[in-house]
Short mmCIF file of C-alpha atoms in Angstrom, two decimals:
data_model
loop_
_atom_site.label_atom_id
_atom_site.label_comp_id
_atom_site.label_asym_id
_atom_site.label_seq_id
_atom_site.Cartn_x
_atom_site.Cartn_y
_atom_site.Cartn_z
CA MET A 1 154.94 67.50 11.34
CA GLN A 2 153.42 70.98 11.52
CA LYS A 3 153.67 73.20 8.45
CA ILE A 4 156.75 75.43 8.48
CA GLU A 5 156.37 79.03 7.31
CA LEU A 6 159.24 80.10 5.04
CA MET A 7 160.12 83.75 5.70
CA ALA A 8 162.14 85.64 3.07
CA PRO A 9 164.20 88.84 3.33
CA ALA A 10 163.40 91.82 1.11
CA GLY A 11 165.73 94.81 0.85
CA ASN A 12 164.06 96.23 -2.27
CA PHE A 13 161.32 95.47 -4.80
CA GLU A 14 163.59 93.19 -6.87
CA SER A 15 164.19 90.95 -3.85
CA LEU A 16 160.56 91.17 -2.79
CA GLN A 17 159.40 89.93 -6.18
CA ALA A 18 162.06 87.21 -6.19
CA ALA A 19 160.75 85.99 -2.83
CA LEU A 20 157.15 85.95 -4.09
CA ASP A 21 158.08 84.14 -7.31
CA ASN A 22 160.01 81.41 -5.50
CA GLY A 23 157.52 80.36 -2.87
CA ALA A 24 157.97 82.47 0.27
CA ASP A 25 155.13 82.28 2.80
CA SER A 26 156.06 85.62 4.34
CA ILE A 27 158.52 88.46 3.84
CA TYR A 28 160.21 90.85 6.23
CA PHE A 29 161.56 94.27 5.34
CA GLY A 30 162.70 97.61 6.74
CA VAL A 31 161.51 101.13 6.02
CA GLU A 32 164.21 103.80 5.83
CA GLN A 33 165.49 103.59 9.41
CA LEU A 34 165.11 101.99 12.86
CA ASN A 35 165.79 98.48 11.54
CA MET A 36 168.87 96.29 11.89
CA ARG A 37 169.77 96.70 8.22
CA ALA A 38 169.28 100.47 8.03
CA ARG A 39 172.75 100.90 6.51
CA ALA A 40 173.35 97.59 4.73
CA SER A 41 170.32 97.55 2.43
CA ILE A 42 168.44 100.09 0.36
CA ASN A 43 165.22 99.67 2.35
CA PHE A 44 161.74 100.82 1.37
CA THR A 45 160.01 104.14 1.98
CA LEU A 46 156.72 104.86 3.74
CA GLU A 47 155.11 105.39 0.34
CA ASP A 48 156.08 101.82 -0.67
CA LEU A 49 154.01 100.17 2.08
CA PRO A 50 150.69 99.95 0.13
CA GLU A 51 152.47 98.42 -2.88
CA ILE A 52 154.27 95.90 -0.68
CA ALA A 53 151.00 94.87 0.94
CA LYS A 54 149.22 94.70 -2.44
CA ARG A 55 151.81 92.44 -4.08
CA CYS A 56 152.00 90.12 -1.08
CA LYS A 57 148.23 89.89 -0.58
CA ALA A 58 147.86 88.80 -4.20
CA LYS A 59 150.05 85.80 -3.36
CA LYS A 60 148.59 85.32 0.17
CA VAL A 61 152.00 86.13 1.65
CA ARG A 62 152.31 87.70 5.11
CA THR A 63 154.25 90.95 5.57
CA TYR A 64 156.43 91.87 8.55
CA LEU A 65 157.89 95.33 9.17
CA THR A 66 161.18 95.26 11.10
CA LEU A 67 161.45 97.94 13.78
CA ASN A 68 164.02 96.11 15.85
CA THR A 69 166.70 98.62 16.83
CA ILE A 70 167.29 100.39 20.12
CA ILE A 71 164.89 103.36 20.32
CA TYR A 72 165.74 106.77 21.78
CA ASP A 73 163.32 109.54 22.80
CA HIS A 74 163.80 111.42 19.55
CA ASP A 75 162.78 108.26 17.62
CA LEU A 76 159.37 107.90 19.24
CA SER A 77 157.49 110.11 16.78
CA ILE A 78 159.06 108.18 13.87
CA VAL A 79 158.03 104.88 15.48
CA LYS A 80 154.41 106.05 15.72
CA THR A 81 154.43 107.30 12.13
CA LEU A 82 155.85 104.03 10.80
CA ILE A 83 153.47 101.83 12.77
CA ASN A 84 150.39 103.91 11.92
CA LYS A 85 151.28 103.85 8.22
CA ALA A 86 151.92 100.08 8.40
CA LYS A 87 148.56 99.57 10.07
CA ASP A 88 146.78 101.72 7.47
CA SER A 89 148.54 99.80 4.67
CA ASP A 90 147.45 96.45 6.17
CA ILE A 91 150.96 95.17 6.89
CA THR A 92 150.61 91.94 8.90
CA ALA A 93 152.96 92.47 11.85
CA VAL A 94 155.82 94.44 13.39
CA ILE A 95 159.09 92.76 14.45
CA ALA A 96 160.27 94.55 17.58
CA MET A 97 162.85 94.47 20.37
CA ASP A 98 162.23 97.77 22.15
CA GLN A 99 159.30 97.94 24.57
CA ALA A 100 158.28 101.33 23.13
CA VAL A 101 157.73 99.71 19.72
CA ILE A 102 155.87 96.78 21.26
CA MET A 103 153.57 99.10 23.20
CA THR A 104 152.91 101.41 20.24
CA ALA A 105 152.05 98.48 17.96
CA ARG A 106 149.74 96.97 20.58
CA GLU A 107 147.97 100.32 21.05
CA VAL A 108 146.92 100.40 17.38
CA GLY A 109 146.11 96.69 17.27
CA MET A 110 149.05 95.48 15.18
CA GLU A 111 150.39 91.97 15.59
CA VAL A 112 153.83 91.92 17.23
CA HIS A 113 156.72 89.50 16.70
CA ILE A 114 159.59 89.47 19.19
CA SER A 115 163.03 89.97 17.57
CA THR A 116 166.02 87.75 18.25
CA GLN A 117 167.73 90.84 19.74
CA ILE A 118 165.67 90.31 22.91
CA ASN A 119 167.47 86.97 23.46
CA ILE A 120 164.68 84.61 24.46
CA THR A 121 166.36 81.48 25.85
CA ASN A 122 163.81 79.94 28.26
CA ILE A 123 160.13 79.21 28.73
CA GLU A 124 159.56 81.81 31.45
CA THR A 125 160.68 84.59 29.09
CA VAL A 126 158.32 83.15 26.48
CA LYS A 127 155.48 83.40 29.02
CA PHE A 128 156.31 87.05 29.72
CA TYR A 129 156.34 88.12 26.07
CA ALA A 130 153.21 86.05 25.38
CA LEU A 131 151.39 88.98 26.98
CA PHE A 132 152.33 91.06 23.93
CA ALA A 133 153.25 88.84 20.99
CA ASP A 134 152.13 85.75 19.08
CA THR A 135 155.46 84.91 17.43
CA MET A 136 158.94 84.94 18.96
CA VAL A 137 162.39 84.53 17.43
CA LEU A 138 164.57 82.56 19.83
CA SER A 139 168.19 83.38 20.57
CA ARG A 140 170.51 82.17 17.79
CA GLU A 141 172.78 80.47 20.32
CA LEU A 142 170.27 77.79 21.36
CA SER A 143 170.64 74.16 20.30
CA LEU A 144 167.76 72.32 18.63
CA ARG A 145 167.39 70.31 21.83
CA GLN A 146 166.81 73.53 23.76
CA VAL A 147 164.43 74.83 21.07
CA LYS A 148 162.44 71.61 21.19
CA LYS A 149 162.12 71.79 24.97
CA ILE A 150 160.63 75.28 24.66
CA THR A 151 158.15 74.30 21.93
CA GLU A 152 157.09 71.23 23.92
CA GLN A 153 156.47 73.34 27.01
CA ILE A 154 154.42 75.82 24.98
CA GLU A 155 152.21 72.92 23.88
CA LYS A 156 152.09 71.29 27.30
CA GLU A 157 151.27 74.49 29.21
CA GLN A 158 149.10 75.90 26.39
CA ILE A 159 150.95 79.23 26.33
CA LYS A 160 149.01 81.59 24.09
CA GLY A 161 149.56 85.06 22.69
CA PRO A 162 147.14 87.98 22.40
CA SER A 163 145.38 86.30 19.46
CA GLY A 164 144.42 83.37 21.66
CA LYS A 165 146.53 80.97 19.58
CA LEU A 166 149.55 79.02 20.81
CA ILE A 167 152.83 80.94 20.67
CA GLU A 168 154.70 80.33 17.42
CA ILE A 169 158.48 79.87 17.60
CA GLU A 170 160.69 81.22 14.83
CA ILE A 171 164.38 80.54 14.25
CA PHE A 172 166.96 81.60 11.69
CA GLY A 173 167.52 78.95 9.04
CA HIS A 174 170.07 80.37 6.62
CA GLY A 175 172.42 83.30 6.12
CA ALA A 176 175.01 85.43 7.83
CA LEU A 177 175.81 84.90 11.51
CA CYS A 178 177.24 87.57 13.80
CA MET A 179 180.05 86.87 16.25
CA ALA A 180 178.01 88.64 18.96
CA VAL A 181 175.24 87.05 21.02
CA SER A 182 172.15 87.34 18.80
CA GLY A 183 173.54 90.45 17.17
CA LYS A 184 174.24 92.53 20.29
CA CYS A 185 177.60 94.01 19.29
CA TYR A 186 179.48 97.19 20.18
CA MET A 187 182.60 96.69 18.07
CA SER A 188 181.40 98.91 15.21
CA LEU A 189 180.33 101.60 17.69
CA HIS A 190 183.71 101.49 19.45
CA SER A 191 185.72 101.59 16.22
CA TYR A 192 183.65 103.89 14.01
CA ASN A 193 180.99 105.43 16.28
CA SER A 194 178.49 103.56 14.11
CA SER A 195 176.14 101.45 16.20
CA ALA A 196 175.18 97.95 15.11
CA ASN A 197 172.27 98.14 17.53
CA ARG A 198 170.93 101.08 15.53
CA GLY A 199 171.22 99.24 12.21
CA ALA A 200 174.54 100.83 11.18
CA CYS A 201 177.06 98.01 11.63
CA LYS A 202 180.31 98.54 9.69
CA GLN A 203 181.07 94.79 9.86
CA ASN A 204 184.65 95.38 10.96
CA CYS A 205 184.56 91.95 12.62
CA ARG A 206 184.71 90.48 9.09
CA LYS A 207 188.29 91.70 8.65
CA LYS A 208 191.48 89.83 9.42
CA TYR A 209 193.14 90.48 12.77
CA THR A 210 196.35 89.54 14.54
CA VAL A 211 196.07 88.66 18.26
CA ILE A 212 199.12 89.66 20.34
CA GLU A 213 199.71 89.08 24.06
CA GLN A 214 200.83 92.49 25.34
CA GLU A 215 203.06 91.27 28.20
CA THR A 216 205.31 89.03 26.10
CA GLY A 217 204.56 90.17 22.56
CA PHE A 218 203.60 86.59 21.65
CA GLU A 219 201.55 86.49 18.47
CA MET A 220 198.78 83.92 18.45
CA GLU A 221 198.67 81.67 15.43
CA ILE A 222 195.15 81.87 14.04
CA ASP A 223 195.69 79.33 11.25
CA ASN A 224 194.58 81.85 8.60
CA GLU A 225 191.05 82.07 9.97
CA TYR A 226 189.00 85.24 10.27
CA ILE A 227 188.38 84.62 13.97
CA MET A 228 185.49 87.06 14.38
CA SER A 229 183.76 86.22 11.10
CA PRO A 230 181.61 83.08 11.33
CA LYS A 231 180.71 81.01 8.32
CA ASP A 232 177.10 81.38 7.16
CA LEU A 233 174.33 79.41 8.79
CA CYS A 234 172.78 76.63 6.68
CA THR A 235 170.14 74.18 7.91
CA ILE A 236 168.93 72.61 4.68
CA ASP A 237 170.93 69.45 5.46
CA ILE A 238 169.41 69.15 8.97
CA LEU A 239 165.94 70.41 8.10
CA ASP A 240 164.33 67.22 9.36
CA GLN A 241 165.85 67.86 12.80
CA VAL A 242 164.78 71.52 12.63
CA ALA A 243 161.21 70.46 11.90
CA ASP A 244 161.31 67.92 14.73
CA ALA A 245 162.19 70.78 17.12
CA GLY A 246 158.66 72.10 16.63
CA ILE A 247 159.43 75.49 15.10
CA LYS A 248 156.71 77.27 13.16
CA VAL A 249 158.71 79.83 11.15
CA LEU A 250 162.06 79.43 9.35
CA LYS A 251 163.67 82.79 8.71
CA ILE A 252 166.16 83.39 5.89
CA GLU A 253 168.69 86.16 6.58
CA GLY A 254 169.71 88.50 3.76
CA ARG A 255 167.99 91.89 3.45
CA GLY A 256 171.28 93.28 2.19
CA ARG A 257 171.66 90.56 -0.45
CA ALA A 258 170.96 90.70 -4.19
CA PRO A 259 167.65 89.46 -5.66
CA GLU A 260 169.27 86.38 -7.20
CA TYR A 261 170.43 85.37 -3.70
CA VAL A 262 166.85 85.62 -2.43
CA ALA A 263 165.53 83.71 -5.45
CA LYS A 264 168.04 80.87 -5.14
CA VAL A 265 167.86 80.44 -1.35
CA ILE A 266 164.08 80.67 -1.13
CA SER A 267 163.69 78.25 -4.04
CA CYS A 268 165.95 75.66 -2.39
CA TYR A 269 164.32 75.90 1.03
CA ARG A 270 160.84 75.87 -0.52
CA GLN A 271 161.68 72.57 -2.21
CA ALA A 272 163.21 71.20 1.00
CA ILE A 273 160.23 72.13 3.19
CA ASP A 274 157.79 70.71 0.64
CA SER A 275 159.85 67.52 0.46
CA LEU A 276 159.67 67.17 4.23
CA GLU A 277 155.91 67.58 4.22
CA SER A 278 155.49 64.98 1.47
CA GLU A 279 158.02 62.65 3.15
CA ARG A 280 160.39 62.87 0.17
CA TYR A 281 163.27 64.61 1.91
CA ARG A 282 166.38 62.66 0.87
CA LYS A 283 170.17 62.98 1.15
CA GLU A 284 170.48 62.98 -2.66
CA LYS A 285 168.25 66.07 -2.85
CA VAL A 286 170.19 67.80 -0.08
CA ILE A 287 173.41 67.43 -2.09
CA VAL A 288 171.78 69.17 -5.08
CA TRP A 289 170.34 71.96 -2.91
CA MET A 290 173.71 72.55 -1.28
CA GLN A 291 175.36 72.87 -4.69
CA GLU A 292 172.72 75.43 -5.69
CA LEU A 293 173.15 77.42 -2.46
CA GLU A 294 176.90 77.54 -3.02
CA LYS A 295 176.33 79.42 -6.30
CA VAL A 296 175.21 82.62 -4.54
CA TYR A 297 176.85 84.79 -1.88
CA ASN A 298 178.16 82.82 1.10
CA ARG A 299 181.11 82.69 3.49
CA GLY A 300 181.08 78.91 3.64
CA PHE A 301 178.42 76.99 5.57
CA TRP A 302 177.92 75.37 8.97
CA ASN A 303 174.91 74.39 11.09
CA GLY A 304 175.34 77.16 13.64
CA TYR A 305 174.83 76.17 17.26
CA TYR A 306 171.80 73.98 16.54
CA LEU A 307 173.68 70.69 16.95
CA GLY A 308 175.33 71.84 20.16
CA GLN A 309 178.70 73.16 18.96
CA LYS A 310 180.43 75.25 21.58
CA LEU A 311 182.48 77.35 19.17
CA GLY A 312 181.81 78.83 15.77
CA GLU A 313 183.33 77.82 12.48
CA TRP A 314 185.21 80.80 11.11
CA SER A 315 185.65 82.10 7.58
CA ILE A 316 188.99 81.40 5.92
CA GLY A 317 188.84 84.53 3.78
CA SER A 318 187.00 87.79 3.29
CA GLY A 319 184.03 88.17 0.98
CA SER A 320 181.94 85.56 -0.77
CA HIS A 321 182.74 81.91 -1.50
CA ALA A 322 180.04 81.73 -4.17
CA THR A 323 180.83 79.36 -7.04
CA GLN A 324 179.11 81.69 -9.52
CA LYS A 325 178.95 85.44 -10.09
CA LYS A 326 176.97 87.78 -12.31
CA VAL A 327 178.49 90.06 -14.96
CA TYR A 328 176.49 93.04 -16.22
CA ILE A 329 175.73 92.86 -19.94
CA GLY A 330 172.97 95.34 -20.70
CA LYS A 331 169.38 96.40 -20.09
CA GLY A 332 165.90 95.70 -21.36
CA THR A 333 164.48 97.95 -24.08
CA HIS A 334 161.23 96.28 -25.20
CA PHE A 335 158.96 93.29 -24.64
CA PHE A 336 156.87 91.53 -27.28
CA PRO A 337 153.95 90.04 -25.32
CA LYS A 338 152.53 87.57 -27.85
CA PRO A 339 155.71 85.56 -28.52
CA GLN A 340 157.06 86.38 -25.00
CA ILE A 341 160.30 87.78 -26.39
CA GLY A 342 162.51 90.32 -24.65
CA GLU A 343 164.73 92.87 -26.39
CA PHE A 344 167.97 94.02 -24.76
CA LYS A 345 170.61 96.61 -25.53
CA ILE A 346 174.05 95.05 -24.99
CA GLU A 347 176.22 97.58 -23.15
CA ALA A 348 179.15 95.44 -21.97
CA TYR A 349 180.73 92.08 -22.83
CA ASP A 350 179.22 89.42 -25.10
CA ILE A 351 176.21 87.13 -24.94
CA SER A 352 176.08 83.76 -26.69
CA ILE A 353 173.85 80.77 -27.21
CA GLY A 354 174.28 78.46 -24.22
CA ASP A 355 174.92 81.29 -21.72
CA THR A 356 172.98 81.37 -18.49
CA ILE A 357 171.52 84.84 -18.00
CA LEU A 358 169.91 86.66 -15.10
CA ILE A 359 167.30 89.40 -15.54
CA THR A 360 166.41 91.61 -12.57
CA GLY A 361 163.98 94.46 -12.03
CA PRO A 362 161.59 95.91 -9.42
CA THR A 363 158.59 94.15 -10.99
CA THR A 364 160.44 91.30 -12.72
CA GLY A 365 162.28 90.14 -9.60
CA ALA A 366 165.17 87.83 -10.49
CA LYS A 367 164.73 85.40 -13.39
CA GLU A 368 167.49 83.02 -14.50
CA ILE A 369 167.36 81.13 -17.81
CA GLU A 370 169.64 79.56 -20.43
CA VAL A 371 169.83 81.24 -23.84
CA ASN A 372 168.77 78.65 -26.42
CA ASP A 373 167.85 81.00 -29.25
CA MET A 374 168.34 84.69 -30.09
CA MET A 375 168.33 87.33 -32.80
CA VAL A 376 171.08 89.93 -33.05
CA ASN A 377 170.11 93.16 -34.88
CA ASP A 378 167.28 91.19 -36.56
CA GLU A 379 169.65 88.44 -37.73
CA LYS A 380 169.70 84.90 -36.38
CA LEU A 381 173.18 84.70 -34.84
CA THR A 382 174.85 82.82 -32.02
CA LYS A 383 176.61 85.80 -30.43
CA GLY A 384 175.85 89.42 -29.57
CA SER A 385 178.35 92.11 -28.59
CA LYS A 386 178.46 95.59 -27.11
CA GLY A 387 176.16 97.95 -29.01
CA ASP A 388 173.93 95.18 -30.42
CA LEU A 389 170.17 94.83 -29.97
CA VAL A 390 169.44 91.25 -28.96
CA THR A 391 166.05 89.54 -28.72
CA ILE A 392 165.62 86.37 -26.64
CA PRO A 393 162.57 84.10 -26.11
CA LEU A 394 161.85 84.28 -22.37
CA GLY A 395 158.46 82.90 -21.38
CA PHE A 396 157.95 85.76 -18.93
CA ARG A 397 157.48 89.52 -19.10
CA ILE A 398 160.33 92.02 -18.77
CA ARG A 399 160.23 95.79 -18.39
CA PRO A 400 162.30 98.61 -19.92
CA SER A 401 165.53 99.14 -17.96
CA ASP A 402 165.47 95.66 -16.41
CA LYS A 403 169.11 94.70 -15.95
CA LEU A 404 170.64 91.81 -17.90
CA TYR A 405 173.54 89.79 -16.48
CA LYS A 406 175.52 86.76 -17.55
CA ILE A 407 176.14 84.08 -14.90
CA VAL A 408 179.75 82.87 -14.97
CA GLU A 409 181.90 80.58 -12.84
CA ASN A 410 183.61 82.29 -9.93
CA LYS A 411 187.10 81.17 -8.98
CA VAL A 412 187.25 81.17 -5.20
CA GLU A 413 190.65 81.20 -3.55
CA ALA A 414 191.15 78.27 -1.18
#
């Protein structure tokens, strides 16, 4: 089995650090605009590019800039600015769908990856884009059988990209799925004049709708399903079949998600991929990983179209089905490096011995631990409340203004 690259989403520095700390091989991110999460996530700025490259290089992690929206004439100068700055900052590659982006990146010698928005579904299309790119994300609607046929033909026909290496195939492995074919949707544009293909999707498909036949007035019974809102993709339970399909890169969706989501999902898939490589991938482990994945944001899980399903599995409610949620408690005020103790100002709710806490920050990432010991206003107590200064042994560094949360059970309506 070839080694699978685990690609993590990063919507901000907290998520970027969480991805690095939990074993990502590569990260993908957007800068301000012209990416498919221009509205949904905070995104980075041009000035952040050197820092992104620096942090990732230190961990030998590849960096991919997403420039995968439709491009208009007035965008062309922005495209050139972004790509030139990415090149100067030593960002690894550009993820693109528009030929203008592909051409601009090639002109400055940047590696290009083909976005899923192009809808590659056959070997001849792979051959065409092999003239420009080394890595291609296949259409999300393909089955693993179809994916495997493409990877086998790449090997058989020795189809190579500009680098001279065999084309690498990438697929989505986990996260939100869109009702539209590989994300090509006009519903948000029609309803709100806010184009999904320009990174400004309003996600109105995630709402509940009633379907009525206009001639008779008959109302279709939808069985309480959100018929345009698919459950989230999850492949950790079929990862052996995914690997057998010959893919090189497994992409985790979620640039709009919180850092603890990135930390949890990347950690689980890192363990799963490593287990596959060491031939220790077992059903018992999958059960544990699934339970962990259910703790963070999700709309319920299914295997997408990879096993050949003709129709999607739809959400039964709006929002997340996560079994846990975070509750803000306070923020970091000081760190004592020798004993590795963090000090926090409690600004809301209580914190007690035995609580599971989450600490997030642009440099800290997302760290989750159980509180086994603490001091409250310099006294050894078992509980701290609003207004207290609490110190907790951590084993890792925190920074002033890092946010402190308590992880609690989340009651999800059936």
